Coordinates of C-alpha atoms in Angstrom, one line a residue:
M1 CA 14.6 -12.7 -23.6
K2 CA 15.3 -13.8 -27.8
E3 CA 19.2 -13.3 -27.5
I4 CA 18.7 -14.5 -24.0
K5 CA 17.7 -17.3 -26.1
Q6 CA 20.0 -17.3 -28.9
I7 CA 23.5 -17.0 -26.2
I8 CA 22.0 -20.3 -24.3
Q9 CA 21.1 -22.1 -27.6
A10 CA 25.0 -20.8 -28.6
Y11 CA 26.6 -22.6 -25.6
H12 CA 24.9 -25.8 -25.6
Q13 CA 25.4 -26.3 -28.9
A14 CA 29.5 -25.1 -28.3
L15 CA 29.3 -27.6 -25.9
S16 CA 28.0 -30.7 -28.2
D17 CA 31.0 -29.2 -30.6
G18 CA 33.2 -30.0 -27.3
K19 CA 34.2 -25.5 -27.3
K20 CA 35.0 -23.1 -24.3
A21 CA 33.1 -20.4 -24.5
V22 CA 33.1 -16.7 -22.2
L23 CA 29.8 -14.7 -21.5
A24 CA 30.2 -10.7 -21.4
T25 CA 28.1 -9.0 -20.2
V26 CA 27.7 -5.5 -20.3
V27 CA 27.1 -4.4 -16.8
H28 CA 27.1 -0.8 -16.1
I29 CA 27.4 2.4 -18.5
E30 CA 28.1 5.6 -18.1
G31 CA 26.8 9.0 -20.0
S32 CA 25.7 7.4 -23.6
S33 CA 26.6 3.1 -25.6
Y34 CA 25.2 1.5 -27.9
R35 CA 23.7 -1.3 -26.0
A36 CA 22.1 -1.3 -22.8
P37 CA 23.2 -3.0 -19.0
G38 CA 22.1 -7.2 -19.3
A39 CA 23.6 -6.9 -23.3
R40 CA 25.4 -10.1 -23.5
M41 CA 27.8 -12.1 -25.9
L42 CA 28.9 -16.0 -26.2
V43 CA 32.0 -16.6 -27.1
R44 CA 33.8 -19.4 -28.3
D45 CA 37.6 -20.0 -28.7
D46 CA 37.2 -20.9 -32.2
G47 CA 36.0 -17.2 -32.6
M48 CA 32.5 -17.7 -33.0
L49 CA 30.3 -15.3 -31.3
T50 CA 26.5 -15.0 -29.7
G51 CA 24.6 -12.0 -29.1
A52 CA 25.9 -8.4 -28.9
I53 CA 28.0 -5.7 -26.3
S54 CA 27.6 -2.5 -28.9
G55 CA 27.5 -1.6 -32.4
G56 CA 30.4 -4.1 -33.5
C57 CA 33.3 -1.5 -32.3
L58 CA 34.1 -3.7 -28.9
E59 CA 33.7 -7.1 -30.4
G60 CA 36.7 -7.6 -31.6
D61 CA 38.7 -6.4 -28.8
I62 CA 36.7 -8.4 -26.4
L63 CA 37.1 -11.8 -28.5
R64 CA 41.1 -11.7 -27.4
K65 CA 40.1 -10.7 -24.0
A66 CA 37.7 -13.2 -23.5
L67 CA 40.9 -15.5 -25.1
M68 CA 42.9 -15.0 -22.6
V69 CA 39.9 -15.6 -19.6
M70 CA 39.7 -19.1 -21.3
A71 CA 42.6 -19.6 -20.4
T72 CA 43.1 -18.0 -16.5
N73 CA 40.1 -19.8 -16.1
K74 CA 39.0 -16.5 -14.2
P75 CA 36.9 -13.3 -14.8
L76 CA 37.6 -9.8 -15.7
L77 CA 36.1 -6.5 -15.9
V78 CA 37.0 -4.7 -18.7
T79 CA 36.3 -0.8 -18.7
Y80 CA 35.9 0.9 -22.0
D81 CA 36.2 5.0 -22.1
T82 CA 34.1 6.3 -25.7
S83 CA 34.5 9.2 -24.7
D84 CA 38.4 10.3 -23.7
E85 CA 41.2 9.4 -25.9
G86 CA 42.7 10.2 -23.0
S87 CA 41.6 8.6 -20.1
N88 CA 43.8 5.5 -18.7
I89 CA 41.2 2.8 -19.7
I90 CA 40.6 1.1 -22.6
S91 CA 40.0 4.4 -24.9
V92 CA 37.6 3.7 -28.3
N93 CA 37.5 6.5 -30.6
L94 CA 33.2 5.6 -30.9
G95 CA 31.3 9.1 -30.7
C96 CA 29.0 7.4 -27.7
N97 CA 30.2 10.1 -25.1
G98 CA 30.5 7.0 -22.5
I99 CA 32.3 4.4 -20.3
I100 CA 31.6 0.9 -21.0
R101 CA 31.9 -1.2 -18.7
V102 CA 31.7 -5.5 -19.5
L103 CA 32.5 -9.1 -17.4
L104 CA 33.9 -11.3 -19.0
E105 CA 33.7 -14.8 -17.2
P106 CA 34.3 -17.9 -18.2
I107 CA 31.1 -21.1 -18.8
Q108 CA 32.4 -23.5 -15.8
Q109 CA 29.7 -26.1 -17.1
K110 CA 30.4 -28.5 -13.7
N111 CA 29.0 -25.7 -11.8
D112 CA 25.0 -26.4 -12.0
H113 CA 24.9 -22.3 -11.2
N114 CA 26.5 -21.2 -13.6
P115 CA 25.8 -17.9 -14.7
I116 CA 23.9 -20.0 -18.1
K117 CA 22.1 -22.2 -15.5
L118 CA 21.0 -19.3 -14.2
L119 CA 19.1 -17.7 -17.4
E120 CA 17.6 -21.2 -18.6
K121 CA 15.7 -21.1 -14.8
A122 CA 15.0 -17.1 -15.2
I123 CA 13.3 -17.4 -18.7
S124 CA 12.0 -21.3 -18.1
K125 CA 8.8 -19.5 -16.8
R126 CA 6.7 -16.6 -17.7
Q127 CA 7.5 -14.7 -14.5
K128 CA 9.8 -11.8 -13.9
A129 CA 13.4 -12.0 -12.0
I130 CA 16.3 -10.8 -11.0
L131 CA 19.7 -11.8 -11.3
V132 CA 22.8 -10.6 -9.8
T133 CA 26.1 -10.0 -11.3
Y134 CA 28.5 -8.7 -9.2
F135 CA 31.7 -6.5 -10.4
S136 CA 34.7 -4.8 -8.7
P137 CA 36.1 -1.9 -10.5
D138 CA 39.1 -1.8 -8.2
D139 CA 39.9 -5.1 -9.2
K140 CA 39.1 -6.2 -12.4
K141 CA 40.7 -9.8 -11.7
H142 CA 38.6 -10.7 -8.9
V143 CA 37.3 -14.0 -8.9
L144 CA 34.1 -13.4 -6.9
Q145 CA 33.0 -11.2 -9.6
G146 CA 30.0 -12.4 -12.0
T147 CA 26.4 -13.4 -12.5
K148 CA 25.8 -15.5 -9.6
L149 CA 22.1 -14.8 -8.6
L150 CA 18.6 -15.7 -9.3
F151 CA 16.1 -14.6 -7.3
T152 CA 12.1 -15.1 -8.8
P153 CA 8.8 -15.0 -6.7
N154 CA 9.9 -19.2 -6.0
G155 CA 12.9 -18.6 -4.0
V156 CA 16.3 -17.8 -4.9
T157 CA 19.2 -19.3 -6.9
S158 CA 22.1 -19.5 -6.5
D159 CA 26.1 -20.4 -6.5
Q160 CA 26.9 -20.4 -2.3
D161 CA 29.8 -20.7 -2.4
H162 CA 31.5 -18.4 -5.1
L163 CA 29.7 -15.2 -3.4
P164 CA 31.1 -11.9 -2.4
F165 CA 27.8 -10.8 -0.2
G166 CA 25.5 -14.3 1.0
F167 CA 21.7 -13.3 0.1
S168 CA 21.3 -12.1 3.2
F169 CA 23.3 -9.2 3.0
I170 CA 21.2 -7.9 -0.4
E171 CA 17.9 -8.8 0.5
A172 CA 16.7 -5.0 1.2
D173 CA 18.6 -3.9 -2.6
I174 CA 17.0 -6.8 -4.4
Q175 CA 13.4 -6.2 -2.9
N176 CA 13.7 -2.2 -3.4
T177 CA 14.6 -3.4 -7.2
W178 CA 11.7 -5.8 -7.8
K179 CA 9.2 -2.4 -6.2
Q180 CA 11.0 -0.2 -8.7
H181 CA 10.1 -2.7 -12.0
H182 CA 13.7 -1.8 -13.2
S183 CA 16.9 -2.7 -13.2
G184 CA 19.5 -1.1 -10.5
F185 CA 23.4 -0.5 -9.6
I186 CA 24.3 -1.3 -6.1
R187 CA 27.7 0.3 -3.9
F188 CA 28.0 -2.2 -2.2
P189 CA 30.2 -1.2 1.5
D190 CA 33.6 -2.9 1.9
V191 CA 32.1 -4.2 6.1
A192 CA 35.5 -6.5 5.7
N193 CA 38.0 -4.1 5.1
N194 CA 39.2 -5.9 1.7
A195 CA 41.2 -3.7 -1.0
A196 CA 38.7 -4.5 -3.4
S197 CA 34.6 -3.0 -3.1
F198 CA 32.0 -4.5 -5.3
H199 CA 28.9 -3.4 -7.0
A200 CA 25.7 -5.3 -8.4
F201 CA 24.8 -5.0 -11.0
M202 CA 20.7 -6.1 -10.4
E203 CA 19.2 -6.7 -13.7
Y204 CA 15.1 -7.1 -13.9
L205 CA 14.4 -9.6 -16.2
E206 CA 10.3 -9.0 -17.7
P207 CA 8.7 -11.9 -19.7
S208 CA 9.0 -11.0 -23.8
P209 CA 5.7 -9.7 -24.9
A210 CA 3.2 -12.2 -25.8
L211 CA 1.0 -11.4 -28.9
V212 CA -2.4 -13.2 -29.0
I213 CA -3.7 -12.4 -32.7
A214 CA -7.5 -13.1 -33.1
G215 CA -8.0 -14.5 -36.6
A216 CA -5.8 -16.3 -38.9
G217 CA -5.8 -14.5 -42.7
N218 CA -3.4 -13.9 -45.2
D219 CA -2.9 -10.9 -43.8
V220 CA -1.8 -11.8 -40.3
F221 CA 2.0 -13.5 -41.7
P222 CA 3.7 -10.2 -41.9
L223 CA 2.3 -8.8 -38.2
V224 CA 3.4 -12.8 -36.7
E225 CA 7.0 -12.5 -38.7
I226 CA 8.1 -9.1 -37.8
A227 CA 7.0 -10.2 -33.9
K228 CA 8.8 -13.5 -34.3
T229 CA 12.2 -11.2 -35.0
L230 CA 11.6 -9.4 -31.7
G231 CA 11.4 -13.1 -30.1
W232 CA 7.5 -12.1 -29.0
E233 CA 5.9 -15.5 -28.1
I234 CA 3.1 -15.5 -30.8
T235 CA -0.7 -17.4 -30.6
I236 CA -2.8 -17.7 -33.4
V237 CA -7.1 -18.0 -32.3
D238 CA -9.5 -19.2 -35.0
G239 CA -12.5 -21.4 -35.4
R240 CA -11.8 -22.5 -38.8
P241 CA -8.6 -25.5 -39.0
M242 CA -8.2 -25.2 -42.9
Y243 CA -6.8 -21.5 -41.7
A244 CA -5.0 -22.4 -38.0
N245 CA -2.9 -25.3 -39.2
E246 CA 0.8 -25.5 -39.0
N247 CA 1.5 -25.6 -41.7
R248 CA 0.5 -22.1 -42.3
F249 CA 2.0 -21.3 -38.7
P250 CA 4.7 -23.6 -38.2
T251 CA 5.9 -21.2 -35.4
C252 CA 3.0 -20.6 -33.1
Q253 CA 0.9 -22.1 -30.9
L254 CA -2.3 -22.9 -32.7
L255 CA -6.2 -22.2 -30.8
L256 CA -9.3 -23.6 -32.6
T257 CA -11.2 -22.7 -30.6
E258 CA -14.5 -20.5 -31.1
P259 CA -14.7 -16.9 -28.7
K260 CA -15.9 -17.0 -25.6
D261 CA -13.5 -20.8 -24.5
A262 CA -10.6 -18.6 -26.1
I263 CA -10.4 -16.1 -22.5
G264 CA -9.9 -19.9 -20.5
K265 CA -6.7 -21.0 -22.8
V266 CA -4.4 -17.9 -23.0
N267 CA -2.2 -17.6 -20.0
I268 CA -3.3 -13.9 -20.2
D269 CA -0.4 -10.8 -18.2
E270 CA 0.4 -8.0 -18.2
R271 CA 2.9 -8.4 -20.6
T272 CA -0.2 -9.3 -23.9
A273 CA -1.4 -8.3 -26.5
F274 CA -4.4 -9.0 -28.2
V275 CA -5.0 -8.0 -32.3
L276 CA -8.0 -9.2 -33.5
M277 CA -8.4 -9.0 -37.1
S278 CA -10.2 -11.7 -38.3
H279 CA -12.6 -10.1 -40.2
N280 CA -15.4 -11.7 -39.1
Y281 CA -17.5 -8.7 -36.9
D282 CA -19.7 -11.5 -34.7
Y283 CA -16.0 -13.1 -33.9
D284 CA -14.1 -10.1 -33.2
K285 CA -16.9 -8.9 -31.2
A286 CA -16.8 -11.6 -28.8
I287 CA -13.4 -12.6 -27.7
L288 CA -13.1 -8.4 -27.3
K289 CA -16.6 -9.2 -24.1
T290 CA -13.6 -11.7 -22.6
I291 CA -11.0 -9.5 -22.6
L292 CA -12.1 -6.3 -22.1
H293 CA -11.9 -5.7 -17.9
S294 CA -8.6 -8.8 -18.5
P295 CA -4.7 -7.9 -17.3
V296 CA -4.3 -7.7 -21.3
K297 CA -2.2 -3.6 -21.8
Y298 CA -3.2 -4.1 -25.4
I299 CA -6.5 -5.2 -27.6
G300 CA -6.1 -4.1 -30.7
L301 CA -8.3 -4.0 -33.4
L302 CA -8.5 -3.6 -37.0
G303 CA -11.0 -1.5 -38.8
P304 CA -12.8 1.6 -38.8
T305 CA -14.0 3.4 -35.9
K306 CA -17.5 3.2 -36.8
K307 CA -16.9 -0.6 -36.5
R308 CA -15.2 0.0 -33.0
D309 CA -18.0 2.3 -32.0
R310 CA -20.9 -0.3 -32.8
I311 CA -19.5 -3.2 -31.2
L312 CA -18.6 -0.5 -28.0
Q313 CA -22.2 0.1 -28.2
E314 CA -23.6 -3.4 -28.8
L315 CA -21.3 -4.1 -25.5
G316 CA -22.8 -1.9 -22.9
E317 CA -26.4 -2.5 -24.0
E318 CA -25.2 -6.6 -23.2
G319 CA -24.6 -4.8 -19.8
V320 CA -19.8 -4.7 -20.3
A321 CA -18.7 -1.6 -18.0
I322 CA -17.3 0.9 -20.5
P323 CA -16.0 4.5 -19.7
E324 CA -18.7 7.0 -19.8
D325 CA -16.8 10.1 -20.0
T326 CA -14.2 9.0 -23.2
G327 CA -16.6 5.9 -24.2
I328 CA -13.2 4.1 -25.3
P329 CA -12.0 1.3 -22.6
Q330 CA -8.1 2.7 -21.7
N331 CA -6.2 -0.9 -23.5
L332 CA -8.1 -0.9 -26.6
F333 CA -7.3 1.0 -29.7
A334 CA -9.6 0.6 -32.2
P335 CA -8.1 1.1 -35.2
T336 CA -5.3 -0.6 -33.8
G337 CA -1.6 0.7 -36.2
L338 CA 0.5 4.4 -35.7
Q339 CA -0.8 6.7 -38.0
I340 CA 2.6 6.1 -40.2
G341 CA 0.3 6.4 -43.7
A342 CA 0.0 2.4 -43.8
E343 CA -1.8 0.5 -46.9
T344 CA -0.5 -3.1 -47.3
S345 CA -0.6 -5.7 -44.6
E346 CA 3.3 -5.4 -44.1
E347 CA 2.8 -1.6 -43.5
I348 CA -0.3 -2.5 -41.0
A349 CA 1.7 -4.8 -39.5
L350 CA 4.7 -2.4 -39.1
S351 CA 2.6 -0.2 -37.9
I352 CA 0.5 -2.4 -35.2
I353 CA 3.7 -3.5 -33.4
A354 CA 5.5 -0.1 -33.3
E355 CA 2.7 0.9 -31.4
I356 CA 2.4 -2.8 -29.1
Q357 CA 5.9 -1.8 -28.1
G358 CA 5.3 2.0 -27.3
I359 CA 2.8 1.1 -25.0
F360 CA 4.6 -1.9 -23.0
T361 CA 8.3 1.2 -23.0
G362 CA 5.4 3.6 -22.3
N363 CA 6.6 6.0 -25.1
T364 CA 4.2 7.8 -27.7
G365 CA 6.0 6.7 -30.9
S366 CA 7.8 10.6 -32.2
S367 CA 9.6 11.0 -34.1
L368 CA 13.1 10.7 -32.7
R369 CA 14.0 14.1 -34.5
N370 CA 11.5 16.2 -32.5
L371 CA 13.1 15.4 -29.1
N372 CA 15.2 17.1 -26.6
G373 CA 17.7 15.2 -24.3
H374 CA 19.3 11.6 -24.4
I375 CA 16.7 8.7 -26.6
H376 CA 16.8 6.3 -24.1
H377 CA 16.2 7.7 -20.6
R378 CA 18.2 4.3 -19.0
K379 CA 18.4 4.6 -14.9
M380 CA 21.8 4.1 -14.0
G381 CA 22.5 5.9 -11.8
L382 CA 25.4 3.9 -8.7
V383 CA 23.4 3.7 -5.4
P384 CA 24.3 2.9 -2.2
S385 CA 23.0 -0.7 -0.9
K386 CA 20.7 -0.7 2.4
K387 CA 23.8 -2.2 4.0
C388 CA 25.3 1.8 4.4
Y389 CA 22.3 3.2 5.8
G390 CA 21.3 2.6 9.7
I391 CA 18.7 4.0 11.6
I392 CA 18.7 5.3 15.1
V393 CA 15.6 5.5 17.6
L394 CA 15.2 7.6 19.8
A395 CA 13.3 6.2 23.3
A396 CA 15.4 7.6 25.9
G397 CA 14.3 10.0 28.0
Q398 CA 12.0 11.3 32.0
S399 CA 8.9 11.3 29.4
K400 CA 8.3 14.9 32.2
R401 CA 5.1 16.0 30.7
L402 CA 2.9 13.3 29.9
G403 CA 3.9 11.4 33.4
F404 CA 4.9 8.2 33.1
P405 CA 7.3 6.2 30.0
K406 CA 5.8 6.9 26.3
Q407 CA 7.3 4.0 25.7
A408 CA 4.3 2.2 26.8
V409 CA 1.5 4.1 25.0
P410 CA -0.4 1.6 23.6
F411 CA -0.5 1.8 19.8
K412 CA -1.7 -0.8 16.8
G413 CA -2.0 -3.8 19.4
S414 CA 1.6 -3.3 20.5
T415 CA 3.5 -0.4 21.8
L416 CA 5.4 3.3 20.7
L417 CA 8.6 1.7 21.3
Q418 CA 8.1 -1.2 19.4
H419 CA 5.8 0.3 16.0
A420 CA 9.3 2.3 16.0
I421 CA 12.0 -0.9 16.1
T422 CA 9.1 -2.2 13.4
Q423 CA 9.2 -0.1 11.1
A424 CA 12.8 0.9 11.7
A425 CA 13.6 -2.4 11.2
A426 CA 11.5 -3.2 7.9
L427 CA 14.2 -1.4 6.2
K428 CA 16.6 -4.0 6.4
T429 CA 19.5 -1.4 6.7
A430 CA 22.8 -2.8 7.5
A431 CA 22.4 -1.3 11.8
T432 CA 18.8 -0.3 13.5
L433 CA 19.9 1.0 17.1
T434 CA 17.5 1.8 20.3
V435 CA 19.1 4.0 22.4
I436 CA 17.4 4.2 25.6
S437 CA 17.7 5.2 28.9
A438 CA 21.1 3.5 31.4
G439 CA 18.9 0.3 33.7
D440 CA 16.0 1.2 31.8
E441 CA 12.8 -1.6 31.6
Q442 CA 11.6 0.3 28.9
R443 CA 14.1 -2.9 27.3
N444 CA 11.4 -5.1 28.1
L445 CA 8.9 -3.3 25.9
A446 CA 10.2 -4.2 22.3
T447 CA 11.3 -7.4 20.9
I448 CA 15.3 -7.3 21.5
T449 CA 16.2 -9.0 17.9
E450 CA 14.4 -6.9 15.8
T451 CA 17.2 -3.9 17.2
E452 CA 20.8 -3.5 18.9
M453 CA 19.5 -1.6 22.4
V454 CA 21.9 1.1 23.5
E455 CA 22.0 2.6 27.1
N456 CA 22.8 6.4 28.2
P457 CA 24.1 6.9 31.1
D458 CA 23.8 10.6 30.4
F459 CA 19.7 10.5 29.4
Q460 CA 18.5 13.0 32.4
E461 CA 20.8 15.3 30.2
G462 CA 18.4 15.5 27.2
M463 CA 17.9 14.2 23.6
A464 CA 21.5 15.3 22.8
S465 CA 23.1 12.7 24.9
S466 CA 21.0 10.0 23.1
I467 CA 22.7 10.9 19.5
R468 CA 25.9 11.0 20.6
T469 CA 25.3 8.2 22.4
G470 CA 23.9 6.7 19.2
I471 CA 26.7 8.1 17.2
N472 CA 29.8 6.5 19.1
H473 CA 28.4 3.1 19.4
I474 CA 27.7 3.3 15.0
L475 CA 31.1 4.9 15.0
K476 CA 32.8 1.7 16.9
H477 CA 30.4 -1.3 15.7
Y478 CA 29.5 0.5 11.7
P479 CA 32.4 2.4 10.5
Y480 CA 31.6 1.4 6.8
L481 CA 28.2 3.2 7.5
E482 CA 27.7 6.3 5.2
Y483 CA 24.0 7.5 6.1
L484 CA 22.4 7.3 8.9
I485 CA 18.2 8.1 10.1
I486 CA 17.6 9.4 13.6
M487 CA 14.0 9.3 14.1
L488 CA 11.5 9.1 17.6
C489 CA 9.7 6.6 19.2
D490 CA 7.2 9.0 20.0
Q491 CA 6.4 10.4 16.6
P492 CA 3.1 7.5 15.9
Y493 CA 2.5 7.9 12.2
V494 CA 6.4 6.9 10.9
E495 CA 6.1 4.7 8.8
S496 CA 8.2 2.4 7.1
S497 CA 7.0 3.9 3.6
H498 CA 8.2 7.6 5.1
L499 CA 11.7 5.8 5.8
Q500 CA 12.4 4.7 2.9
T501 CA 11.1 7.9 1.4
L502 CA 14.4 9.5 2.8
I503 CA 16.4 6.8 1.0
D504 CA 15.4 7.4 -2.0
T505 CA 15.1 11.2 -2.3
Q506 CA 19.2 11.4 -0.9
Q507 CA 20.1 8.8 -3.8
K508 CA 18.1 10.4 -6.1
T509 CA 19.6 14.2 -4.9
G510 CA 22.7 13.7 -3.8
K511 CA 21.7 16.2 -0.7
K512 CA 23.6 15.0 3.2
V513 CA 20.5 15.0 4.7
V514 CA 17.6 14.9 3.6
A515 CA 14.8 16.2 6.5
S516 CA 10.5 15.1 7.2
L517 CA 8.8 19.0 6.6
Y518 CA 5.6 19.3 8.9
E519 CA 4.1 22.4 9.8
G520 CA 6.4 24.6 7.3
R521 CA 9.9 23.7 9.3
K522 CA 12.0 20.7 8.4
G523 CA 12.9 18.1 11.6
V524 CA 13.1 14.6 12.1
P525 CA 13.1 12.0 10.9
A526 CA 15.8 13.1 8.6
L527 CA 18.7 11.3 6.7
F528 CA 22.3 12.7 8.0
H529 CA 25.4 12.0 5.7
R530 CA 28.8 10.6 7.8
S531 CA 30.3 13.9 7.4
L532 CA 27.7 15.8 10.1
F533 CA 28.6 12.7 12.3
P534 CA 31.2 15.4 14.2
K535 CA 28.0 18.1 13.9
L536 CA 25.6 15.5 15.9
L537 CA 28.3 14.7 18.6
E538 CA 29.0 18.2 19.1
L539 CA 25.5 18.6 20.2
R540 CA 24.5 19.0 24.0
G541 CA 21.4 18.9 26.7
D542 CA 18.7 18.8 24.7
T543 CA 19.1 20.3 22.1
G544 CA 18.2 17.5 18.4
A545 CA 19.2 17.6 14.9
K546 CA 16.6 19.6 14.7
N547 CA 19.3 22.4 15.7
L548 CA 21.2 21.3 12.6
I549 CA 19.0 21.0 10.1
T550 CA 17.8 24.6 10.2
E551 CA 21.7 25.3 10.8
L552 CA 22.1 23.8 7.5
G553 CA 18.9 25.9 5.3
N554 CA 19.5 24.9 1.4
Q555 CA 22.1 21.9 1.9
V556 CA 19.1 19.9 3.9
V557 CA 16.3 18.3 0.7
S558 CA 12.7 18.1 2.5
V559 CA 10.3 15.4 1.8
P560 CA 6.9 16.6 2.9
F561 CA 5.2 14.3 5.9
P562 CA 2.4 16.4 7.7
L563 CA 1.7 13.8 9.9
A564 CA 4.8 14.2 11.6
A565 CA 3.5 16.7 13.6
Y566 CA 1.5 14.6 15.6
D567 CA 3.9 13.3 18.7
V568 CA 3.0 11.8 22.4
D569 CA 3.8 14.1 25.4
T570 CA 0.5 14.3 25.9
T571 CA -2.6 12.4 27.5
V572 CA -4.4 14.0 24.7
A573 CA -1.9 13.0 22.5
I574 CA -3.1 10.0 23.2
E575 CA -6.5 10.0 23.5
K576 CA -6.7 11.0 20.2
I577 CA -4.1 7.8 18.9
A578 CA -6.5 5.4 21.0
D579 CA -9.7 4.5 19.1
N580 CA -6.3 3.3 16.3
N581 CA -5.8 6.4 14.6
K582 CA -8.5 7.8 13.0
L583 CA -6.0 10.9 11.5

């Protein structure tokens, strides 16, 4: 966040100075690199640089290319290979062993949704956001590349006139990125048969850490300075105006208040850390009492373990809930700081800040030399967009065992058919297809707007004919689809979360088939790569996709889902789900 703020400030200074500017953003890496995706640098036409995209190795070349972008007023994707001197892309022998893609964007001042404006809006409030930057490895000069869209809990802001895809096309991918709480790299299908395909860097942005310090003594100064260097938001809470004043802490928010009133004056979220160092036992205890069960992820208490134990004992006697097993709340770090032999106030401040950083990033703070593997666990995998997937709901058939249409069986205030369609449609893939019998009156049992109804003229043959009908429709109308999920309408406990797990598993493993595992066998719902469509089209009779799954053996990865074993083929099965499914 600090770098973003500096870049915004530098851009406004460039405007004031009458200078043009280009924004350089690392949008993807393969292998290792000094900076992660989201690293940015603002380049002015006079050569002034703000921010960094590497350790100083690429900046010179980026400056030269940025001047070209200013001249053409068009974006440019530059790819650096830091490991292969023989590559046909720009090779730089840095020893990082990675490929770095940097997007250069001219900043159009008159565009109300230019990248700087979107960055400004992204950090204007303490909230999470997703910033979408499109880039095209197939066409490095494509004019629709750029930082184009901002998603926040309050809505969507986008450069609508210059988007490769509208928000509705990428909404499912944004929502998935939001749920995963980390940035994603999405590969979109070429739906319009263009020469260039687009990728998107969906950058998951979180607010800067907010550090609240209870106490305004002299030993607070080093803590404030280090936090300020990191770009954290700092609040000082103290009841003594002689200590907590602007002359001593000009860059901090100051709260002159009693402990009981402090909690109501501080905006607390999961990115907030408290450090209690007032050197006043009652003041620290009173603050701790008000925040112990708040969303605060880190509460540091300065002082020895005896002080901690005494405070917790007294708070327990006052009715504050204290864990019985450990006696120490999970968010309380007392004594505060990492064990690095700190003695001076500066060293103690360093140990405290390092511990907070580790807690916020989920790291222990151990020595890197003892680490096996990569230093950074960045999720850089480029995954297919939801628009590369489709779902076929098999709902044709005569329900011979049941004696009447199973699709109409009541379930969760609707019918089995509608429930299956609703769960499939919730994934917002490119296509949700429901195969029904020719002339099937069951069409009236579903909300057609959630799905495409396709009639199977050969439904009496059995399930294989429905699979063929669905795949032939997909091949004709959605030729760009890469994966299909095949599911049945009579498995009542299959919900969208399980279907999403099939997709997640495929993206993690790269397998061509992901099946559900139940009763010791693999079956549907199952996901298939398009290379297996010919095999599915060869199915005949009442043979379903399960036979192909069995034939593929170890090529299939499975996801345990015992509830898939429940299907509705008999009146006994209907009775089991009749009372709102107590399973």
